[in-house]
Tab-separated table of C-alpha atoms and ligand atoms in Angstrom:
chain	number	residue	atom	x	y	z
J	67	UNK	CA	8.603	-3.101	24.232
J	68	UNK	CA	6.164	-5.490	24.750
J	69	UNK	CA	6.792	-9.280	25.805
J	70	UNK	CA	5.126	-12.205	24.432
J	71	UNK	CA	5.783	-15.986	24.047
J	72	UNK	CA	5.229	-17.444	20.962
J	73	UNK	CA	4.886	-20.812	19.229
J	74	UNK	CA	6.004	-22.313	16.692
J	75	UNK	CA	4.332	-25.140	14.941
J	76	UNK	CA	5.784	-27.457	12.870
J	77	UNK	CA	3.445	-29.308	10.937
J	78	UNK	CA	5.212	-31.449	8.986
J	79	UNK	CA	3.596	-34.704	8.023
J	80	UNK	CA	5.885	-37.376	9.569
J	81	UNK	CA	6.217	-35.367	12.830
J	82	UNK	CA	2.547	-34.549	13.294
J	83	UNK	CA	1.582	-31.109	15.101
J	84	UNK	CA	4.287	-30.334	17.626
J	85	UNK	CA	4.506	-27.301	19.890
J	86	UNK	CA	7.597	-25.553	20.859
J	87	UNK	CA	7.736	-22.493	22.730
J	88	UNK	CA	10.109	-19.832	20.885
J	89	UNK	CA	10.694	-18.420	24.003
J	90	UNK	CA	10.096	-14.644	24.980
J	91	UNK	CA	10.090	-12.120	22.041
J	92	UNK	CA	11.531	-8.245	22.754
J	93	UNK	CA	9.235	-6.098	19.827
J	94	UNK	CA	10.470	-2.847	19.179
J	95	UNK	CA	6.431	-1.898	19.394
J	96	UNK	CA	3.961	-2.222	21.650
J	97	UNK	CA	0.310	-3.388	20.944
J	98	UNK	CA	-1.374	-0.689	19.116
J	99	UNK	CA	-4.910	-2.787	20.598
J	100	UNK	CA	-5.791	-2.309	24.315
J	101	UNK	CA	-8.424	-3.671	26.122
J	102	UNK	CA	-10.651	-1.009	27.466
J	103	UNK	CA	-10.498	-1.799	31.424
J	104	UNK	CA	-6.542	-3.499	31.529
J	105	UNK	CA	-6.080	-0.918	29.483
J	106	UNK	CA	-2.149	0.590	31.142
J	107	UNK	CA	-1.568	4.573	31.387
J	108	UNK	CA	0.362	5.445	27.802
J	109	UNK	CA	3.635	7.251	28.860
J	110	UNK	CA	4.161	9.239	25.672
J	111	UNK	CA	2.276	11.710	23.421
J	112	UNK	CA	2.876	9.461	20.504
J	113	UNK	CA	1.475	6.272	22.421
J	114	UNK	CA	-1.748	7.822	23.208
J	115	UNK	CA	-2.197	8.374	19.467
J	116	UNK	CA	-1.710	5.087	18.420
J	117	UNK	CA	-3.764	3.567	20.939
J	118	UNK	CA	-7.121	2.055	20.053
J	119	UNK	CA	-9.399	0.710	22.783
J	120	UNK	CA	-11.386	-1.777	22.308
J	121	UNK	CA	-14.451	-3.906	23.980
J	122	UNK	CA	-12.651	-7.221	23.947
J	123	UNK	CA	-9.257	-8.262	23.103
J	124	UNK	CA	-7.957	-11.888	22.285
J	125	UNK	CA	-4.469	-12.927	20.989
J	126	UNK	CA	-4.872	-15.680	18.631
J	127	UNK	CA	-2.045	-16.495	16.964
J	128	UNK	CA	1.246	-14.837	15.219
J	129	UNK	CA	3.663	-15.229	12.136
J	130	UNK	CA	6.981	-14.744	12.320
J	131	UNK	CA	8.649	-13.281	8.995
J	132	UNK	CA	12.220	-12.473	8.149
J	133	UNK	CA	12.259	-9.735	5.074
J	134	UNK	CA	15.571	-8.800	3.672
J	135	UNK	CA	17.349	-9.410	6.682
J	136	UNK	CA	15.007	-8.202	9.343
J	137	UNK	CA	12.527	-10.427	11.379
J	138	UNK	CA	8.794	-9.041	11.927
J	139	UNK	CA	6.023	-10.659	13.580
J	140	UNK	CA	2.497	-9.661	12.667
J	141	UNK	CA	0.038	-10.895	15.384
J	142	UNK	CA	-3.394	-12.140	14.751
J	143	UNK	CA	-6.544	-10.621	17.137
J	144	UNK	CA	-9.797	-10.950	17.516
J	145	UNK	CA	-10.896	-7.579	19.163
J	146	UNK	CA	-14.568	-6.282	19.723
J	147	UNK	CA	-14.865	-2.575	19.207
J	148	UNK	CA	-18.291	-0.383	19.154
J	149	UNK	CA	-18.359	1.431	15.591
J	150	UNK	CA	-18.696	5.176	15.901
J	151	UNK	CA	-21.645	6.165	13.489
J	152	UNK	CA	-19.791	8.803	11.183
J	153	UNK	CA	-21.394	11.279	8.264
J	154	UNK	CA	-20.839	9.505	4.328
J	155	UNK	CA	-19.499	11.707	2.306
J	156	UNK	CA	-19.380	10.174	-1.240
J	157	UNK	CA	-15.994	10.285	-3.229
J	158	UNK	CA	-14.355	9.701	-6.042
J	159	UNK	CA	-10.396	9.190	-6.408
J	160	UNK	CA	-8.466	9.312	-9.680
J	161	UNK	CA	-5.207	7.176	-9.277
J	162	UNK	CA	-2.260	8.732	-11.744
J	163	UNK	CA	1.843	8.980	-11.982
J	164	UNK	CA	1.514	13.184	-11.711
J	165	UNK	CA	-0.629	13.122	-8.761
J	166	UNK	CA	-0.471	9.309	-7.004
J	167	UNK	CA	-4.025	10.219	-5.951
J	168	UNK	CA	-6.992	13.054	-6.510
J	169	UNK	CA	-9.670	12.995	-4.066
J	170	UNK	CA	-12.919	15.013	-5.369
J	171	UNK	CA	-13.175	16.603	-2.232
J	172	UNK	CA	-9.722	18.390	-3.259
J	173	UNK	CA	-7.412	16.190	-1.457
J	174	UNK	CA	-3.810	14.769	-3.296
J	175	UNK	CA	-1.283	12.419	-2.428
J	176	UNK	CA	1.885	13.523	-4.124
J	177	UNK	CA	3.444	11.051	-5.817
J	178	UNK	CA	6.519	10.550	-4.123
J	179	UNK	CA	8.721	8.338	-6.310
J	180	UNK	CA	11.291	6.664	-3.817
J	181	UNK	CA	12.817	4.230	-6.824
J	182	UNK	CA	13.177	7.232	-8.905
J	183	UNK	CA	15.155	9.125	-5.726
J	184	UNK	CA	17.067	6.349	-4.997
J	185	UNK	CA	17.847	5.110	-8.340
J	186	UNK	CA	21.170	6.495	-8.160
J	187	UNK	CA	22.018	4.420	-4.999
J	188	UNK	CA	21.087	1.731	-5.773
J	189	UNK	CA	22.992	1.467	-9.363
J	190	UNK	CA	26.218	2.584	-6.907
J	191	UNK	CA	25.477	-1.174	-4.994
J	192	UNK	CA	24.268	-2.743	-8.066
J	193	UNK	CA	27.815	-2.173	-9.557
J	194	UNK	CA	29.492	-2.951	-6.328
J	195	UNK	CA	27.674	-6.380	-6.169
J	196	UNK	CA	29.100	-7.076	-9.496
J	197	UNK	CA	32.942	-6.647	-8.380
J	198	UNK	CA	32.334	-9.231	-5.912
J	199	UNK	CA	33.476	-12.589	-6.361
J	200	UNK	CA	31.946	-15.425	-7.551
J	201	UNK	CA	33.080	-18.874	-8.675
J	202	UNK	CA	31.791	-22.033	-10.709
J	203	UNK	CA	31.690	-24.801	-9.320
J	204	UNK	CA	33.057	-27.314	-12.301
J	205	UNK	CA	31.743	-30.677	-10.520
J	206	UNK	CA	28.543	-29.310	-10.066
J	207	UNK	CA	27.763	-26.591	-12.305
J	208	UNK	CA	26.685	-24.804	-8.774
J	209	UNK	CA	27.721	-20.930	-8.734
J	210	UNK	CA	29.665	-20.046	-5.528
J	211	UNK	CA	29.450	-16.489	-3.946
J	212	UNK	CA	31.713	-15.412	-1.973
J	213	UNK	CA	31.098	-13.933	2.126
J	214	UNK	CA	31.124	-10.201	0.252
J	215	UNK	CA	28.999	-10.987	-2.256
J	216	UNK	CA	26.490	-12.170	0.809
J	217	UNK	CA	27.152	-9.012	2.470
J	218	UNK	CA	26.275	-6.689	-1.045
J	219	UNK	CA	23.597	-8.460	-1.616
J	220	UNK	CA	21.921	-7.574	1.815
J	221	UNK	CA	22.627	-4.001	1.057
J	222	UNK	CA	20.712	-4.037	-2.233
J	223	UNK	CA	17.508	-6.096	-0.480
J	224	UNK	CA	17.970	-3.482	2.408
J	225	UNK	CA	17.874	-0.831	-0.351
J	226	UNK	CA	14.985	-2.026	-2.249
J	227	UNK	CA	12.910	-2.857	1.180
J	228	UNK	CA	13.960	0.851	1.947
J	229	UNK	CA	12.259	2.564	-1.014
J	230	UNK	CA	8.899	-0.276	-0.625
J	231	UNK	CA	8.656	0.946	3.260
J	232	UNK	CA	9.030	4.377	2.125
J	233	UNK	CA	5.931	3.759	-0.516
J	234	UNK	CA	4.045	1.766	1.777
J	235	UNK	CA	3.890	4.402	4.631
J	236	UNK	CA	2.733	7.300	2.403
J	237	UNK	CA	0.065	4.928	1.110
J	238	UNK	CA	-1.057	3.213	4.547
J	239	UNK	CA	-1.629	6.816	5.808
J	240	UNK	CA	-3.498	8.095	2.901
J	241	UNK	CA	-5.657	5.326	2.514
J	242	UNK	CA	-6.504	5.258	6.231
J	243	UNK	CA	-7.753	8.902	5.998
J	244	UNK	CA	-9.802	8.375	3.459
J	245	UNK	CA	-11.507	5.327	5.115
J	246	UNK	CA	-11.828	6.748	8.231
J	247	UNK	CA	-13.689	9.994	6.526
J	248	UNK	CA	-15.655	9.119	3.549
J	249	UNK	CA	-18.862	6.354	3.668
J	250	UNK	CA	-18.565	5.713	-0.596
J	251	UNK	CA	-15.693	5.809	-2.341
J	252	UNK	CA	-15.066	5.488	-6.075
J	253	UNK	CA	-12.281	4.101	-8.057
J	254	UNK	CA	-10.903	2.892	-11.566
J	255	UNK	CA	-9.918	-0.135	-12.024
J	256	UNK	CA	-6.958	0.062	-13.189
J	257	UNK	CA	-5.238	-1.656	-16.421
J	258	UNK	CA	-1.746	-1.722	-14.287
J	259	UNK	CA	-0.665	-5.051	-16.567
J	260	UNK	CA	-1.152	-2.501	-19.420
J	261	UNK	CA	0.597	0.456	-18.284
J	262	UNK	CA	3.546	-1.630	-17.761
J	263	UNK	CA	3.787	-2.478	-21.246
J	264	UNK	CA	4.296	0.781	-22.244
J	265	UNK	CA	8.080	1.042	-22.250
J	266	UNK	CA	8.075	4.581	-21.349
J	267	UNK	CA	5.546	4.763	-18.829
J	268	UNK	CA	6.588	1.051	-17.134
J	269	UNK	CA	9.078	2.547	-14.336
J	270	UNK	CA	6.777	5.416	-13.054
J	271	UNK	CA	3.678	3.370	-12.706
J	272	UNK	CA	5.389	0.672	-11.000
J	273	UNK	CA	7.341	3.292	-8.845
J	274	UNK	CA	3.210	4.662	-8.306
J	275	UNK	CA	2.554	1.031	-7.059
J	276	UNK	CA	-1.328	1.944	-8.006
J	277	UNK	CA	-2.112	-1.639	-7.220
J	278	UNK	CA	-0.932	-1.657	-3.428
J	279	UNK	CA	-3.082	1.717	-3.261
J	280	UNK	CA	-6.054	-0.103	-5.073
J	281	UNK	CA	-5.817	-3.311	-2.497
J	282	UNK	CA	-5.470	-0.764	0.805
J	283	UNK	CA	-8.226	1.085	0.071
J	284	UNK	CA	-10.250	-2.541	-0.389
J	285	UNK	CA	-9.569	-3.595	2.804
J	286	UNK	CA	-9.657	-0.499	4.854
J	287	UNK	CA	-12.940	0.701	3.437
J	288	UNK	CA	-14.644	-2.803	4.043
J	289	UNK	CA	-13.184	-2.753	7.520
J	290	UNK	CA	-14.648	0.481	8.356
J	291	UNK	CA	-17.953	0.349	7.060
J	292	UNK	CA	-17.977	2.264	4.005
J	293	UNK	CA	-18.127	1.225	0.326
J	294	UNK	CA	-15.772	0.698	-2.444
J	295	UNK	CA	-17.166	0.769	-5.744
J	296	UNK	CA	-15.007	-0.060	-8.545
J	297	UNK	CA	-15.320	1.417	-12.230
J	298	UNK	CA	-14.666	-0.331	-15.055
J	299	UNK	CA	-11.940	-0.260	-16.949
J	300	UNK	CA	-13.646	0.921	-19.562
J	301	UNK	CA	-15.624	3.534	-17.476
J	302	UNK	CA	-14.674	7.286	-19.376
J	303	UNK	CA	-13.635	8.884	-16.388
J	304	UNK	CA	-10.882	11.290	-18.053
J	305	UNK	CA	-13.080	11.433	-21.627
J	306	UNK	CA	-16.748	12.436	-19.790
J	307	UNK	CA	-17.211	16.426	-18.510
J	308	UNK	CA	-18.204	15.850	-15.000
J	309	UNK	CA	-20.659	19.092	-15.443
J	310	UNK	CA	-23.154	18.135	-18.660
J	311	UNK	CA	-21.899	14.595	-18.997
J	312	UNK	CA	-20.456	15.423	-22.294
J	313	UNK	CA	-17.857	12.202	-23.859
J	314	UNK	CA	-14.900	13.602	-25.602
J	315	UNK	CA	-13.821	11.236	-28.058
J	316	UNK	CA	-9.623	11.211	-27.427
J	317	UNK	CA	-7.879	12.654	-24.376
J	318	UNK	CA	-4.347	12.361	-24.691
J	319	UNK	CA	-2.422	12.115	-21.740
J	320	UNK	CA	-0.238	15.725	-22.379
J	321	UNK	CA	-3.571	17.507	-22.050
J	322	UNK	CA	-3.477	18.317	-18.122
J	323	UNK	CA	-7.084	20.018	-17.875
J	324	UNK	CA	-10.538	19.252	-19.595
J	325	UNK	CA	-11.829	21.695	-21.914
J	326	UNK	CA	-15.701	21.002	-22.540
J	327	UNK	CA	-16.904	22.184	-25.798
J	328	UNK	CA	-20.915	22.181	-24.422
J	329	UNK	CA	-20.998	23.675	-21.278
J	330	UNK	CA	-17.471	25.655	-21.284
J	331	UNK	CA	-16.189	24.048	-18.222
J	332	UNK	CA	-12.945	24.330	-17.518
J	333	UNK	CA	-11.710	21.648	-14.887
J	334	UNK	CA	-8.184	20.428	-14.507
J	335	UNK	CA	-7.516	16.724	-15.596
J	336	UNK	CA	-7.080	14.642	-13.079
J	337	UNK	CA	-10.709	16.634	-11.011
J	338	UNK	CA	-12.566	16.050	-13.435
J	339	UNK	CA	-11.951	12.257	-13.204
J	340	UNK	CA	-12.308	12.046	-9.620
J	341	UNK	CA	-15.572	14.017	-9.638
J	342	UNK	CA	-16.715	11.776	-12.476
J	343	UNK	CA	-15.804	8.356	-10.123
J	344	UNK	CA	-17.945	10.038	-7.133
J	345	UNK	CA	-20.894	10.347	-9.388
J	346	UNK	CA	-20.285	6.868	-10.550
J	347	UNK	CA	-19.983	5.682	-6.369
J	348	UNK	CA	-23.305	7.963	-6.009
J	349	UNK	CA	-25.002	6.117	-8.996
J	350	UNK	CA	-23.869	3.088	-7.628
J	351	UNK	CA	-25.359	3.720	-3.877
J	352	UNK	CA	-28.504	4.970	-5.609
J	353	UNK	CA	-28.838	1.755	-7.108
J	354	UNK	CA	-28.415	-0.664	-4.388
J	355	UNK	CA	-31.365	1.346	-2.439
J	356	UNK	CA	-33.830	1.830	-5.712
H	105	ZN	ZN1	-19.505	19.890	-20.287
């Protein structure tokens, strides 16, 4: 539990910039930034972990934020740590609905599919919601929901912010991994817009949420130094044999490993794409120095 005082700022146009102190916050975290020589013994196992040390450390501002019933500040700081200089491994990572991710160095993230786990669930509350009462308003045209229809529909926001938190964990801690270990990675970009349009495929790839995976990787590569190259859409990652370079005219998605007619190669799918995206983020490195 750490303790800080916050402001909040209204900065509305009549009013001008006015300051009022919210008072002192309780947050069910502490600071996962220390400052090197303030720096206060960690008590638990699990603290030490988290902890990051840093140079310099200065609080600069924080935004309060109230998601489906539960308030979360995210604070703003401007720290000043010394980089540790790390080996670049190049990579290449094939984003799917089988596997959520294939590293070419043989890593996976399984795809974990909270909607599809919790699907039942939430139809149970989704049905419940639509017992509840509601009225109409005939002098305004306004619906009116009743206290229990309030109270049902905090259940199903809880419900849906359940199964995002659930996706968003397995992806923070896959994508921080990867930035922490490898200098290059490469990626597809994907066509998520039209994957969605494909009635049968729609609920798994948004279930995947490739693009949260896509936009964590961005800014978690950047921040620690490395590279993020991104293919083109059009870039034959599944068609190409990553062994003689070979372009297979169709791969249809029920074939699960590549078959090269040249060179014999046997590779399974989803590898062979990722080792194809490393030699595109080698190519792409190879470039920038020529
Ligand atoms: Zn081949």
């Amino acid at each position: 539990m750490g303790r800080f005082i916050l402001d909040q700022r209204h900065t509305t146009k009549d009013r001008g910039k006015l300051l009022r102190p919210l008072g002192t916050v309780n947050l069910a975290e502490k600071l996962r930034f220390v400052q090197a020589g303030k720096a206060t013994r960690p008590t638990t196992k699990r603290h030490r972990r988290t902890q990051v040390l840093c140079e310099d450390l200065k609080i600069l501002g924080a935004t309060v934020s109230c998601e489906a019933g539960q308030w979360y500040v995210s604070i703003q700081l401007d720290i000043q740590k010394e980089r540790s200089p790390t080996p670049v491994p190049v990579v290449g990572v094939d984003v799917g609905i089988t596997h959520a991710a294939v590293v070419s160095d043989g890593r996976r993230l399984q795809n974990h599919r909270p909607l599809a786990s919790h699907l039942k669930k939430l139809g149970k509350l989704q049905r419940q919601i639509s017992r509840k009462q509601k009225t109409k308003d005939l002098e305004t045209g306004r619906t009116i929901f009743s206290k229990n229809y309030e109270k049902q529909r905090r259940k199903v926001a809880r419900e849906h912010q359940k199964i995002a938190n659930i996706r968003r964990d397995v992806q923070h801690k896959f994508t921080t991994e990867l930035a922490r270990t490898c200098g290059a990675v490469g990626i597809e970009d994907l066509h998520v817009v039209g994957m969605m349009a494909n009635r049968k495929l729609s609920r798994a790839v948004a279930d995947a949420a490739m693009g949260q995976l896509l936009q964590f990787l961005q800014t978690k590569v950047e921040s620690a130094g490395g590279d993020l190259f991104i293919a083109s859409r059009w870039f034959p990652s599944t068609k190409r044999c990553s062994c003689c370079g070979h372009i297979k005219k169709r791969m249809p998605l029920k074939h699960r490993t590549y078959v090269c007619q040249i060179c014999e190669l046997v590779i399974d799918r989803d590898m062979n794409a990722a080792f194809n995206l490393a030699w595109f983020a080698t190519d792409m490195l190879c470039q920038r120095h020529a």
